[in-house]
PDB file of C-alpha atoms in Angstrom:
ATOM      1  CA  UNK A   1     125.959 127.136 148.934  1.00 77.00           C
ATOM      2  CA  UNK A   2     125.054 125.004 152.474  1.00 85.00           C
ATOM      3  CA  UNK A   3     122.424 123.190 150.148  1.00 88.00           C
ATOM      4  CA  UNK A   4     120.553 126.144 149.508  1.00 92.00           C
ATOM      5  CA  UNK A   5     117.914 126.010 145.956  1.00 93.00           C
ATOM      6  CA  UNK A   6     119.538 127.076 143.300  1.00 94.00           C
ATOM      7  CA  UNK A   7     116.484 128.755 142.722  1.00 95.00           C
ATOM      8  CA  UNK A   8     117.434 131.449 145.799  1.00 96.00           C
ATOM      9  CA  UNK A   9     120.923 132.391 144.229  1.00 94.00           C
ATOM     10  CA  UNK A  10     121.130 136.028 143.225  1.00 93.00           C
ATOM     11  CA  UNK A  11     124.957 138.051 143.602  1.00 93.00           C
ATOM     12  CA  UNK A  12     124.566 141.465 144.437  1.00 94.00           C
ATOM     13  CA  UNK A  13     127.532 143.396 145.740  1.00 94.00           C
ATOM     14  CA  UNK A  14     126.678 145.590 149.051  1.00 92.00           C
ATOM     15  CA  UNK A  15     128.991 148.791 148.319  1.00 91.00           C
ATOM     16  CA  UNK A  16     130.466 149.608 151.816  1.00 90.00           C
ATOM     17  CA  UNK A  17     129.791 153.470 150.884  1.00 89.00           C
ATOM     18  CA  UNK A  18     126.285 152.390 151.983  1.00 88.00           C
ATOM     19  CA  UNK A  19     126.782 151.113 155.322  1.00 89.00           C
ATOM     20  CA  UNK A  20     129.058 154.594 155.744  1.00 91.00           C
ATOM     21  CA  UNK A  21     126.091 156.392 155.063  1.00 90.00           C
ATOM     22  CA  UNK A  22     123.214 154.223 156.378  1.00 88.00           C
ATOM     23  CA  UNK A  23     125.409 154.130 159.865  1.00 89.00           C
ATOM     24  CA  UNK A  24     127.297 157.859 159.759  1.00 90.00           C
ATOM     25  CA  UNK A  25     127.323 157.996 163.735  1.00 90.00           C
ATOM     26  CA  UNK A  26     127.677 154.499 164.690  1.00 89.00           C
ATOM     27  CA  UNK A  27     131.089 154.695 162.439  1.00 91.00           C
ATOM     28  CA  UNK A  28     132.171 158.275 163.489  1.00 90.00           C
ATOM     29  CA  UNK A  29     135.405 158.448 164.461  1.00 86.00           C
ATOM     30  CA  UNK A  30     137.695 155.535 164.133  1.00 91.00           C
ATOM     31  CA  UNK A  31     134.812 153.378 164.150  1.00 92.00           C
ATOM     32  CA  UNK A  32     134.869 153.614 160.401  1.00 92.00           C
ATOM     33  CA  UNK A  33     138.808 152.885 160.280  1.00 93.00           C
ATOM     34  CA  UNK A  34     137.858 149.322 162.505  1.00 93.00           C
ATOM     35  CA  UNK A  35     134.729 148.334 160.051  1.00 94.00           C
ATOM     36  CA  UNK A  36     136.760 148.667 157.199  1.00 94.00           C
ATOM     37  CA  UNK A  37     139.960 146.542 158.563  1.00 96.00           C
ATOM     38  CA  UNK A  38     137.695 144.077 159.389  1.00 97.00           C
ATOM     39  CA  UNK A  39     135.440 144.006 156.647  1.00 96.00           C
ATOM     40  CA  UNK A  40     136.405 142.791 153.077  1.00 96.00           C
ATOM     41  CA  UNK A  41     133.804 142.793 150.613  1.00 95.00           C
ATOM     42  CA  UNK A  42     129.820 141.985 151.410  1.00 96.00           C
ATOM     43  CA  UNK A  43     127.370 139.995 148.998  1.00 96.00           C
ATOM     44  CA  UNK A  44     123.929 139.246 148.551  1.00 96.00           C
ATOM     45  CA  UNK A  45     123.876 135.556 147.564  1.00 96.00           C
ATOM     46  CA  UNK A  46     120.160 134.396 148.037  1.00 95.00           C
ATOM     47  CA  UNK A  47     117.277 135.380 148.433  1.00 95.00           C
ATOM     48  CA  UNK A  48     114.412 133.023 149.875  1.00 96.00           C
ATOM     49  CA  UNK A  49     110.855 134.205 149.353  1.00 94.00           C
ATOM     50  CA  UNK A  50     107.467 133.002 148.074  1.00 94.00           C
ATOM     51  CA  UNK A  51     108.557 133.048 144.851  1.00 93.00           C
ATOM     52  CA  UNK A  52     112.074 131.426 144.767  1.00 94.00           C
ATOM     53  CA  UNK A  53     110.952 128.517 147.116  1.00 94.00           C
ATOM     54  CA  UNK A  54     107.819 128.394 146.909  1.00 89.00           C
ATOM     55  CA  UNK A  55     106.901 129.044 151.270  1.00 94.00           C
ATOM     56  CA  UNK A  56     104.076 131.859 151.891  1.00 95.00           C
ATOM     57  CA  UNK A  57     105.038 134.851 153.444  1.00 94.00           C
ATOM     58  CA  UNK A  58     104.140 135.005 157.372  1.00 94.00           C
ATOM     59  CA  UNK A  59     103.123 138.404 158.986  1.00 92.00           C
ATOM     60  CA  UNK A  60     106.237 139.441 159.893  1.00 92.00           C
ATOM     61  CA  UNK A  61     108.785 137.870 157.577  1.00 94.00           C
ATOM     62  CA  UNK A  62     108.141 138.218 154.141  1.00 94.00           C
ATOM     63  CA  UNK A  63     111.431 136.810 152.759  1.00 95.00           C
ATOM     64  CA  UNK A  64     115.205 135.943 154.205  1.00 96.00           C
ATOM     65  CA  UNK A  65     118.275 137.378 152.251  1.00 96.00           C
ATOM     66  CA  UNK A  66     121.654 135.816 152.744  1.00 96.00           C
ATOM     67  CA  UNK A  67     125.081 137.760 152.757  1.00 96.00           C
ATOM     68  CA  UNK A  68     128.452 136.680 152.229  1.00 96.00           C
ATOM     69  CA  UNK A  69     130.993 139.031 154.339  1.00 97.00           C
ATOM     70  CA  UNK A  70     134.519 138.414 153.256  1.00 97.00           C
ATOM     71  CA  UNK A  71     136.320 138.964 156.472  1.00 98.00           C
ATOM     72  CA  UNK A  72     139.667 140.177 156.287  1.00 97.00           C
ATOM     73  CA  UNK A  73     140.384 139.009 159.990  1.00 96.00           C
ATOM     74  CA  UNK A  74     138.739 135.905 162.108  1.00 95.00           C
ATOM     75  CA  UNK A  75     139.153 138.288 164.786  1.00 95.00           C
ATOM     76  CA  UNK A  76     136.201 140.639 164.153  1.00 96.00           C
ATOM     77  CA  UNK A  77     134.105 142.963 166.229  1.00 96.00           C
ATOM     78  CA  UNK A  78     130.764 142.054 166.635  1.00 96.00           C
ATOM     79  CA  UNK A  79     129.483 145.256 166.583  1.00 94.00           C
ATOM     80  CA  UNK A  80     129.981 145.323 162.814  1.00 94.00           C
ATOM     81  CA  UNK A  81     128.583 142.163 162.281  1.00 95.00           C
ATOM     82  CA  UNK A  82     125.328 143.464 163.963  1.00 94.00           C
ATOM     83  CA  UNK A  83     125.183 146.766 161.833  1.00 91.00           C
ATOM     84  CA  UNK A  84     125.343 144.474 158.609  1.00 93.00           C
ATOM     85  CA  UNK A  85     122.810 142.535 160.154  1.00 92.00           C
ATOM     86  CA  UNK A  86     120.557 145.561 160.552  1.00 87.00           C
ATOM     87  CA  UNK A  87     121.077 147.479 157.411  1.00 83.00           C
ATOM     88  CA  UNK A  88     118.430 146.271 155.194  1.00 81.00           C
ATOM     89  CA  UNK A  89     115.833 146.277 157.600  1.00 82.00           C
ATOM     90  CA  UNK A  90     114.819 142.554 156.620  1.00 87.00           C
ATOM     91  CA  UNK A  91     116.069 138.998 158.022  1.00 95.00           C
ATOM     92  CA  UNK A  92     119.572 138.401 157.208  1.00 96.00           C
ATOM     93  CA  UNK A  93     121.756 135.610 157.563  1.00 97.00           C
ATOM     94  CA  UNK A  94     125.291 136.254 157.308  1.00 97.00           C
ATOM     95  CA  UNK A  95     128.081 133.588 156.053  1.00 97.00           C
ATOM     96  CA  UNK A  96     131.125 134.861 157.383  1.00 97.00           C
ATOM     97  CA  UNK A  97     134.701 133.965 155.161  1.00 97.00           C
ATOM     98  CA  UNK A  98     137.893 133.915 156.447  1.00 97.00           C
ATOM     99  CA  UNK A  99     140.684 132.107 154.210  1.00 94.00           C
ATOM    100  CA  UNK A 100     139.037 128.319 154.098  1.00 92.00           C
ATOM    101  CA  UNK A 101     136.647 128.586 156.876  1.00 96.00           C
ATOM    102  CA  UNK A 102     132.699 129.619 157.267  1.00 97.00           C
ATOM    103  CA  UNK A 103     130.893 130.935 160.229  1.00 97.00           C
ATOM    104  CA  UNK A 104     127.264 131.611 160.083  1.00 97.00           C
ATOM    105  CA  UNK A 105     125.398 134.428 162.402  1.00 97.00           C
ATOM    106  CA  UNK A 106     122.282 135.682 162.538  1.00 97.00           C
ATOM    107  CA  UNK A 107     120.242 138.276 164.921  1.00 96.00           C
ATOM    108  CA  UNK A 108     117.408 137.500 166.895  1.00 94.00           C
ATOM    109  CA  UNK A 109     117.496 139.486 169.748  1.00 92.00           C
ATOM    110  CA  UNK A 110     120.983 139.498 170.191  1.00 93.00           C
ATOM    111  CA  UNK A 111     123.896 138.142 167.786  1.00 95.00           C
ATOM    112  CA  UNK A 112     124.013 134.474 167.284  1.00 96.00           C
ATOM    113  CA  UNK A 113     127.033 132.872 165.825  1.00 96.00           C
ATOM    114  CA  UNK A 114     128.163 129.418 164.644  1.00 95.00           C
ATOM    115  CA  UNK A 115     131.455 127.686 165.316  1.00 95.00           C
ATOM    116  CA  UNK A 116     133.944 128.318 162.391  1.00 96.00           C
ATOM    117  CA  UNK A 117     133.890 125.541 160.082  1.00 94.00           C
ATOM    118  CA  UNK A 118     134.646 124.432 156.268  1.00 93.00           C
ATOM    119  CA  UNK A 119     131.497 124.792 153.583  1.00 90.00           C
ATOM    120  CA  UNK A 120     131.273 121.178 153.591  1.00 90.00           C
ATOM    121  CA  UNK A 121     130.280 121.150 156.873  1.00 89.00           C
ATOM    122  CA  UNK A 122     127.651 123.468 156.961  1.00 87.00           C
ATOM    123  CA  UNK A 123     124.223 122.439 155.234  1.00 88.00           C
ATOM    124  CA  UNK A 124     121.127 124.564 155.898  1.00 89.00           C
ATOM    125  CA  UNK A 125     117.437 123.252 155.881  1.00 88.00           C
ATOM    126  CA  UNK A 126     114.540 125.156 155.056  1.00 91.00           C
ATOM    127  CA  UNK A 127     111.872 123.781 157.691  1.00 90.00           C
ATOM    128  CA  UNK A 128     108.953 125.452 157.966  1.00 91.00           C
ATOM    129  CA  UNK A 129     105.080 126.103 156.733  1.00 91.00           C
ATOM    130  CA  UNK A 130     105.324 129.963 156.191  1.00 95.00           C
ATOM    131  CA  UNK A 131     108.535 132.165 156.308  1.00 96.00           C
ATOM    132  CA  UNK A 132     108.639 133.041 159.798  1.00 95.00           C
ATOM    133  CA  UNK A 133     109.032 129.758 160.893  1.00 94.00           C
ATOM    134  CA  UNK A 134     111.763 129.051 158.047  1.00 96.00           C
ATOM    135  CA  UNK A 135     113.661 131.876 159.836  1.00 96.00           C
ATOM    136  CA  UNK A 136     113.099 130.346 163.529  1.00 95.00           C
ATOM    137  CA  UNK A 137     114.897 127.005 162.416  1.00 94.00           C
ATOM    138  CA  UNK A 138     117.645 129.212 160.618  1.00 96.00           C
ATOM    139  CA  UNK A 139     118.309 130.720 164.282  1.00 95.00           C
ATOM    140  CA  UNK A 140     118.446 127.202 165.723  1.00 94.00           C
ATOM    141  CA  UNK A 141     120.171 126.006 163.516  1.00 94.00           C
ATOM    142  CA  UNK A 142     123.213 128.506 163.468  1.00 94.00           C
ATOM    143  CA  UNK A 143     123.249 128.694 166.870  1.00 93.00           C
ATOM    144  CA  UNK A 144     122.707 125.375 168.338  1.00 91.00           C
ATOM    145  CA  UNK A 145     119.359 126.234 170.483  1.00 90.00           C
ATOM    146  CA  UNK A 146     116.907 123.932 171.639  1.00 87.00           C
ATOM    147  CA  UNK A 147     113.825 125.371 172.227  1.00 86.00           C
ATOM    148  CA  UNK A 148     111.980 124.152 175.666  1.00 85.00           C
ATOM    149  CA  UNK A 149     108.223 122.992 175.802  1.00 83.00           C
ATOM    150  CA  UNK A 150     106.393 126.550 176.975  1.00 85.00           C
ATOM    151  CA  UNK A 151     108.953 128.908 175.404  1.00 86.00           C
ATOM    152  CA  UNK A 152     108.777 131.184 172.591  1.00 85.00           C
ATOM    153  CA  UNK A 153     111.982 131.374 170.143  1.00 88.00           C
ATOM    154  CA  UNK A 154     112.976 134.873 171.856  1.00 86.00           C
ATOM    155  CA  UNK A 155     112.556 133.408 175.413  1.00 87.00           C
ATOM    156  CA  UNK A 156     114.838 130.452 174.207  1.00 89.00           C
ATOM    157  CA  UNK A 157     117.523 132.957 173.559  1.00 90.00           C
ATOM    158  CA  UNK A 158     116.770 135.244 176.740  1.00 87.00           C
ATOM    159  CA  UNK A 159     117.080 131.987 178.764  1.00 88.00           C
ATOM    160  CA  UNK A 160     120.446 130.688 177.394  1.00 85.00           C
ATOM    161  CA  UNK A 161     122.197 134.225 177.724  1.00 85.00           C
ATOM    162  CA  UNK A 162     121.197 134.266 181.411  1.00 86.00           C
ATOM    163  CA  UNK A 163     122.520 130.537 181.333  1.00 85.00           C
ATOM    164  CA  UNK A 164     125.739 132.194 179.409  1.00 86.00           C
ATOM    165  CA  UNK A 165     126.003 134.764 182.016  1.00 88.00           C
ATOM    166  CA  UNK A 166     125.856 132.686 184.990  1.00 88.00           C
ATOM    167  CA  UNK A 167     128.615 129.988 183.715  1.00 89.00           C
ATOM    168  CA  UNK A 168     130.990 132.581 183.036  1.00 90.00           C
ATOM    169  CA  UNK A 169     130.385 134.410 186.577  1.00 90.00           C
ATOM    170  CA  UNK A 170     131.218 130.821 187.812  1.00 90.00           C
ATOM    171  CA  UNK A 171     134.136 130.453 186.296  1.00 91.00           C
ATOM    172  CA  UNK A 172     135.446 134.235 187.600  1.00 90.00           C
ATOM    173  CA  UNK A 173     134.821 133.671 190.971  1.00 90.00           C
ATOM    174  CA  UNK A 174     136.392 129.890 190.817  1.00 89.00           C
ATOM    175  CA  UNK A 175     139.215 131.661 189.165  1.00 89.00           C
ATOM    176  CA  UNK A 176     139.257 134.511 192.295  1.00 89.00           C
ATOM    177  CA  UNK A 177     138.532 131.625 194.666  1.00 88.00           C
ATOM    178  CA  UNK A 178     141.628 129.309 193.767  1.00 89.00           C
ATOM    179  CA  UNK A 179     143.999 132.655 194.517  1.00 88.00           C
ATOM    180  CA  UNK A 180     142.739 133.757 197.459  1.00 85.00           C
ATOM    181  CA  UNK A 181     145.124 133.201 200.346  1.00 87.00           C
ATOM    182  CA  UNK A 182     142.673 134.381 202.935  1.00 87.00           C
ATOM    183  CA  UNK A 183     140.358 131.205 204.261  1.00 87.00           C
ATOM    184  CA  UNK A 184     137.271 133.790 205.495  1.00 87.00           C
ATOM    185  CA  UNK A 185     137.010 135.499 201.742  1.00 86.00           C
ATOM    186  CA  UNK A 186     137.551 132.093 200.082  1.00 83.00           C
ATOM    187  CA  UNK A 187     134.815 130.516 201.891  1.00 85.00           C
ATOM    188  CA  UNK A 188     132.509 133.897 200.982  1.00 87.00           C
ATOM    189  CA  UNK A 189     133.183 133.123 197.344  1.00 87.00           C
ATOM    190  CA  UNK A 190     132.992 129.571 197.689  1.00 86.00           C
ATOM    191  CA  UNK A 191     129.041 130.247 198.544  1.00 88.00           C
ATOM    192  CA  UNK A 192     128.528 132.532 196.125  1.00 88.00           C
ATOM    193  CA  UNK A 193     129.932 130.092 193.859  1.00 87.00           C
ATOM    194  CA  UNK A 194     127.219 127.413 194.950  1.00 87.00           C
ATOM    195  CA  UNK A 195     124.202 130.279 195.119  1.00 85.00           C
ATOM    196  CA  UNK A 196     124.857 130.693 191.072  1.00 81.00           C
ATOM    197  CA  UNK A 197     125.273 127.205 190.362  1.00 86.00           C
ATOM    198  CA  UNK A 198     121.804 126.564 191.899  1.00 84.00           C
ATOM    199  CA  UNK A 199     120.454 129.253 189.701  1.00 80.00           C
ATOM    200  CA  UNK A 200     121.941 127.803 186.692  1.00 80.00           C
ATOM    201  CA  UNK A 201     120.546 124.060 188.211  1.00 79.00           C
ATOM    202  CA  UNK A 202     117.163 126.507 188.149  1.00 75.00           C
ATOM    203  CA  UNK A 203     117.165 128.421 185.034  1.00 70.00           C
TER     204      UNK A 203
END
């Protein structure tokens, strides 16, 4: 799957019962209920280590599994997606299925998601010397980051949510702006407006 060696394929079935366990108080309540109508099935389908692909082990990544989630809505919660992502205490990439469509996440930080498209579409590379970096390309590579001359990976990401942040505080106080009738509190939000687009000129 997305070009992956065949010598990484492996299929074994995650039993929810596990994440039910593993998670008992993040899915107290109806919690549980809102996992399981979003969540399908979930999948181990590769593995990618020293010994499948031949790529040494770095210091903190040893090897990257990959997990299928059959989704039985496109209109998930994120907060599942994350407690998949941290349930086996190693890197995961998840390849989200909904009906004919594929969306890849991964967490690095924070959750990192890829826009929905069909398996054709998708094709993964493994770029790297050691494992560590192999998993720094998968996160730019799902989600679209650039990383700037002088930045770490995680500063990337840290950078680009405050980037995130600022557009959409733009585009709330552009929406306030347009309604307000008064001319003194339009102008106030009007400059407030122009202080965060300078910031996001900045950032």
């Amino acid at each position: 799957m997305f070009d992956l060696p065949k010598s990484t394929e492996i299929r074994k079935p995650v039993h929810k019962k596990l994440i039910y366990s593993k998670f008992a108080t993040e899915l107290s309540g109806d919690k549980k209920e809102r996992f399981d109508a979003d969540i399908s099935r979930i999948i181990i389908i590769n593995e990618i280590s020293e010994i499948s692909v031949n790529i040494k082990a770095a210091e903190k990544v040893s090897s990257i599994f990959v997990a299928q989630v059959e989704l039985k809505t496109k209109d998930y919660n994120d907060r599942n997606i994350i407690l998949i992502s941290k349930l086996f205490g190693q890197n995961l990439l998840i390849v989200l299925h909904y009906e004919e469509q594929y969306q890849l996440a991964i967490y690095e930080t924070k959750l990192l998601k890829s826009e929905w498209n069909n398996e054709e579409d998708f094709s993964l590379k493994l770029n790297g010397l050691d494992m560590g970096t192999v998993w720094d390309n998968f996160v730019m590579q799902v989600s679209g980051i650039s990383v700037e001359i002088g930045n770490t990976l995680v500063e990337q990401i840290s950078l680009e949510s405050e980037k995130e942040k600022l557009r959409k505080q733009i585009d709330d106080l552009e929406r306030k702006a347009r309604k307000e009738t008064q001319s003194k509190k339009k102008f106030e939000l009007f400059q407030q407006i122009k202080k965060y687009k300078n910031r996001l000129e900045e950032a």
